[in-house]
Structures are given as C-alpha cells and as structure tokens.
XYZ file of C-alpha atoms in Angstrom:
261
model
C -145.913 -9.309 2.747
C -147.796 -6.484 1.249
C -146.214 -3.955 3.708
C -142.744 -5.338 2.635
C -143.444 -4.875 -0.826
C -144.456 -1.429 -0.557
C -141.306 -0.623 1.511
C -139.320 -2.230 -1.251
C -141.159 -0.143 -3.708
C -140.519 3.229 -1.954
C -136.943 2.371 -1.814
C -136.747 1.532 -5.389
C -138.389 4.873 -6.411
C -136.252 6.762 -4.273
C -133.079 5.231 -5.635
C -134.625 6.138 -9.388
C -135.148 9.559 -8.217
C -131.624 10.068 -6.962
C -130.201 8.549 -10.288
C -132.627 10.670 -12.347
C -131.501 13.862 -10.549
C -127.621 13.137 -10.653
C -125.946 15.027 -13.241
C -124.512 12.959 -16.261
C -120.708 12.685 -16.404
C -119.349 15.405 -18.633
C -116.335 14.512 -20.889
C -113.794 17.031 -21.476
C -112.628 17.837 -25.115
C -109.036 17.708 -25.893
C -108.442 21.663 -25.572
C -110.060 21.530 -22.089
C -108.317 18.684 -20.823
C -104.927 20.272 -22.096
C -105.800 23.547 -20.215
C -106.684 21.840 -16.874
C -103.525 19.517 -17.184
C -101.385 22.529 -17.761
C -102.648 24.270 -14.873
C -102.055 21.325 -12.670
C -98.693 20.694 -14.276
C -97.487 24.255 -13.522
C -98.263 23.751 -9.789
C -96.444 20.574 -9.864
C -99.422 18.287 -9.274
C -98.160 15.968 -11.941
C -100.393 12.980 -10.606
C -103.572 14.890 -11.048
C -102.216 16.110 -14.396
C -101.615 12.697 -15.745
C -105.195 11.362 -16.454
C -106.151 14.852 -18.141
C -103.184 14.543 -20.812
C -104.118 10.927 -21.359
C -107.752 12.190 -21.994
C -106.541 15.122 -24.401
C -104.575 12.447 -26.241
C -107.681 10.339 -26.822
C -109.931 13.282 -27.648
C -107.528 15.065 -29.717
C -108.589 16.124 -33.285
C -105.238 17.633 -34.265
C -101.515 16.332 -34.227
C -100.532 19.448 -32.444
C -102.662 18.992 -29.408
C -102.028 15.249 -29.270
C -98.169 15.748 -29.651
C -98.130 18.435 -26.813
C -100.126 16.094 -24.622
C -98.131 13.175 -25.192
C -94.970 15.266 -24.248
C -96.483 16.527 -21.202
C -97.665 13.120 -20.118
C -94.058 11.951 -20.402
C -92.851 14.707 -18.759
C -95.601 14.285 -15.977
C -94.374 10.865 -15.132
C -90.629 11.862 -15.408
C -90.895 14.846 -12.981
C -93.042 12.634 -10.571
C -90.054 10.090 -10.793
C -92.242 7.529 -12.291
C -89.389 6.372 -14.531
C -90.915 3.042 -15.719
C -93.973 4.803 -16.874
C -91.950 7.717 -18.322
C -89.699 5.731 -20.761
C -92.583 4.141 -22.819
C -94.386 7.600 -22.762
C -91.289 9.245 -24.203
C -91.024 6.378 -26.626
C -94.435 6.707 -28.030
C -93.694 10.458 -28.453
C -90.396 9.840 -30.359
C -92.160 6.906 -32.414
C -94.797 9.247 -33.688
C -93.228 12.795 -33.348
C -89.557 11.846 -33.823
C -88.857 15.092 -36.016
C -90.242 17.637 -33.984
C -88.303 20.391 -32.244
C -88.709 18.579 -28.781
C -87.577 15.418 -29.882
C -84.100 15.737 -28.513
C -85.401 16.779 -25.137
C -87.896 13.787 -25.172
C -84.821 11.218 -26.039
C -82.588 12.956 -23.246
C -85.398 12.463 -20.726
C -86.029 9.086 -21.719
C -82.264 8.120 -21.455
C -82.223 9.775 -17.961
C -85.174 7.723 -16.939
C -83.262 4.642 -17.734
C -80.332 6.223 -15.923
C -82.327 6.889 -12.851
C -83.433 3.088 -12.790
C -79.886 1.713 -12.868
C -78.883 -0.957 -10.242
C -75.473 -2.191 -9.270
C -73.133 -3.692 -11.504
C -73.906 -7.261 -10.500
C -77.594 -6.910 -11.332
C -79.385 -6.707 -14.426
C -78.200 -4.136 -17.050
C -81.151 -3.383 -19.037
C -81.425 0.143 -17.720
C -78.042 0.785 -18.296
C -78.173 -0.492 -21.835
C -81.270 1.661 -22.405
C -79.542 4.782 -21.237
C -76.489 4.154 -23.313
C -78.640 3.638 -26.305
C -80.618 6.959 -25.841
C -77.210 9.004 -25.005
C -75.242 7.458 -28.033
C -78.193 8.141 -30.455
C -78.553 11.413 -29.212
C -74.941 12.336 -29.535
C -74.742 10.880 -33.049
C -77.945 12.985 -33.980
C -76.931 16.087 -32.518
C -73.388 16.519 -31.123
C -73.990 20.254 -29.834
C -77.083 19.206 -27.907
C -75.232 16.026 -26.546
C -72.286 18.389 -25.485
C -74.385 20.895 -23.808
C -75.802 18.138 -21.514
C -72.370 16.470 -21.052
C -73.611 13.152 -22.442
C -70.123 12.046 -23.301
C -69.224 11.634 -19.495
C -72.286 9.568 -19.032
C -71.702 7.362 -22.267
C -68.004 6.677 -20.947
C -69.411 5.951 -17.568
C -72.071 3.514 -18.886
C -69.522 1.720 -21.293
C -67.324 1.027 -18.337
C -70.222 -0.314 -16.280
C -71.443 -2.629 -19.200
C -67.998 -3.914 -19.816
C -67.260 -4.472 -16.257
C -70.457 -6.560 -16.023
C -69.237 -8.614 -19.101
C -65.938 -9.134 -17.314
C -67.564 -10.377 -14.065
C -69.672 -12.915 -16.006
C -66.594 -14.036 -18.031
C -64.328 -14.591 -14.934
C -67.298 -16.435 -13.387
C -67.618 -18.831 -16.198
C -63.970 -19.397 -16.366
C -63.999 -20.102 -12.560
C -66.629 -22.712 -12.682
C -64.842 -24.451 -15.523
C -67.074 -23.382 -18.382
C -64.420 -21.775 -20.526
C -66.062 -21.400 -23.809
C -68.843 -19.077 -22.401
C -66.260 -16.933 -20.546
C -64.080 -16.614 -23.479
C -67.071 -15.589 -25.596
C -67.690 -12.657 -23.237
C -63.986 -11.756 -23.299
C -63.986 -11.774 -26.969
C -66.967 -9.463 -26.689
C -65.178 -7.108 -24.433
C -61.998 -6.941 -26.804
C -64.364 -6.525 -29.790
C -66.790 -3.824 -28.581
C -65.280 -2.160 -25.524
C -61.692 -1.385 -26.351
C -62.138 2.092 -24.958
C -63.196 0.620 -21.395
C -61.256 0.161 -18.225
C -61.958 -3.838 -18.738
C -60.269 -4.083 -22.043
C -57.008 -4.725 -20.657
C -58.360 -7.139 -18.072
C -60.048 -9.239 -20.863
C -56.665 -9.333 -22.702
C -54.861 -10.295 -19.360
C -57.616 -13.084 -18.638
C -57.300 -14.430 -22.086
C -53.551 -14.641 -21.827
C -53.637 -16.039 -18.316
C -56.288 -18.654 -19.159
C -53.992 -20.172 -22.084
C -50.965 -19.802 -19.857
C -52.127 -22.400 -17.650
C -52.693 -24.742 -20.536
C -49.855 -26.977 -21.866
C -49.425 -26.346 -25.516
C -51.237 -23.048 -25.641
C -48.191 -20.927 -25.031
C -48.345 -19.160 -28.401
C -52.093 -18.033 -27.857
C -51.042 -17.004 -24.390
C -48.075 -14.894 -25.842
C -50.203 -13.205 -28.330
C -52.675 -11.938 -25.881
C -49.949 -10.739 -23.382
C -47.852 -9.156 -26.153
C -50.979 -7.108 -27.336
C -51.565 -6.052 -23.847
C -48.156 -4.769 -23.366
C -47.937 -3.273 -26.948
C -51.187 -1.272 -26.576
C -50.696 -0.230 -22.915
C -47.073 -0.553 -21.560
C -48.105 1.112 -18.499
C -50.727 -1.417 -17.550
C -51.092 -2.488 -13.955
C -50.311 -5.910 -15.179
C -46.968 -5.114 -16.597
C -45.064 -6.814 -13.936
C -46.968 -9.951 -13.951
C -47.060 -10.145 -17.578
C -43.243 -9.799 -17.774
C -42.917 -12.841 -15.615
C -45.401 -14.551 -17.467
C -43.571 -13.946 -20.928
C -40.484 -15.344 -19.403
C -41.942 -18.555 -18.204
C -43.892 -19.041 -21.492
C -40.772 -18.508 -23.605
C -38.854 -20.912 -21.403
C -41.536 -23.565 -21.698
C -41.652 -23.292 -25.397
C -37.975 -23.236 -25.746
C -37.633 -26.364 -23.568
C -40.539 -28.151 -25.833
C -38.474 -27.311 -28.821
C -35.108 -28.597 -27.377
C -36.939 -31.755 -26.322
C -38.393 -32.072 -29.755
C -34.903 -31.560 -31.405
C -33.342 -34.245 -29.147
C -35.531 -36.945 -30.311
C-alpha cells in the first residue's frame, strides 16, 4: 500500500512539473490577429484565417480594425464556398458598417451567396428570395454598380423563377380542388410579377378556371380579354379565341333562354 502511494505521488509530482513547465497560452491582440489572418488569407488558406479574424473582432479596440476583420471574415467564408456562414457574416457587416465604402461589395457577395445556394424551382425558394432582395436593394441604391455587375439579368432570372414557383403551387391547389388557395396565388402573380413569363400563364389559368364554371362566363371573359389585350401574340392566342367564342355562345344562349320566359 505504501509503495503504491509513493508511485502515485511520483506520478502526480511529474504531472505537476509538466504543467508548471508548459507555456501559458498567449492571446493575440486585434492587430496581431489581423496581420496573421491577412497573411493566411492572401495564401488562400481561408479556413485557417477565419479564427484569427474572429479573434481580431473580439479583441478590437477601434471600429476600423473591427470592420476590416468582419469583412475579411465574411470574405473568407465566401471564398471557401461556405455560403451559409458567409450570409450572416455579411449581414452583420452591413448592419454595423452599412455606410462604408465596402458596403456595396458586401451586399453583392451576400446576394451571390444566396444565389449559390439556390435549388430547383420545385424546392424551397428562400435562397432565391434572399438573392433577389440583395440584388434589388443594391440596384436601387447604386444603379451604376449594379450595371457593372450585370445584376438586372440576375433579377429578371430570379423574378421569373419565383413567379414560376407561385404558378406551380397555384395550379397544384386548383388541381386538388382547393381553388381559393390557388386563386390567391394567381392574384399574387398578377399583382407582383407582371414583368415575368408566368404573368400570362396566371391570366390564362384564371380565365380557364372560370370558363369551366356555369354562370362565371363574364369573369372568364374578363381575364381572357385582358390577356389578349396585353399580349396579342401570346402562346395561348388560338385557345383563348376558341374559349371566347364558346363563352359568348353560352352567355347568348342563357340570355335567349331568360328572354323566352
């Protein structure tokens, strides 16, 4: 027992000696972290640079260092294709330093991060909505910057994608006999997405829906006429012409029947 105790004591003393000889962890200040982070960033070692920029933000004593560290942190996530992490990092920068000269670039890259996360049109559209919000805000804020980066093209693409998604959902609801939910979606497209490819689809679907309901001929005529008036070359032109003839014939027959009574 005594021998075991002596052995245990030796082990504890040795461990204490190792601990006492170990160098205490040295915490880098903001400037040191920034310099080391930038060196790694320039070598494209973004993953290694990230904790250094985070430390620089925590240790920063001035807004100048904090803002630079925040932007380089976001850029490190962006350039390493860690887009889910890049988005809140850029948002944090914009929330605090939104009037800085680098704010446009931060918003652009935040939008591009959303854009890179977009999935197919039949999936969640959160990323597309985020990208559209960033690009639209940036175009309104600085049209020249938006033109330089060809954001209008992306905005058109995103609006068409979101409108198509709404149309798919609307048609699904109408198909499963939940028309009110479907018509609400069509209304949203007609109101918000007049500049998209799905706008004329929404007008046509609305007219077709009412055309199949006895007594709703006037509503169907209104949507079909609006479609033909706004886009005479629509892909639905031939079908709408047939629908209009049939609807007018139904209305006339009903009036004749009513007059005969």
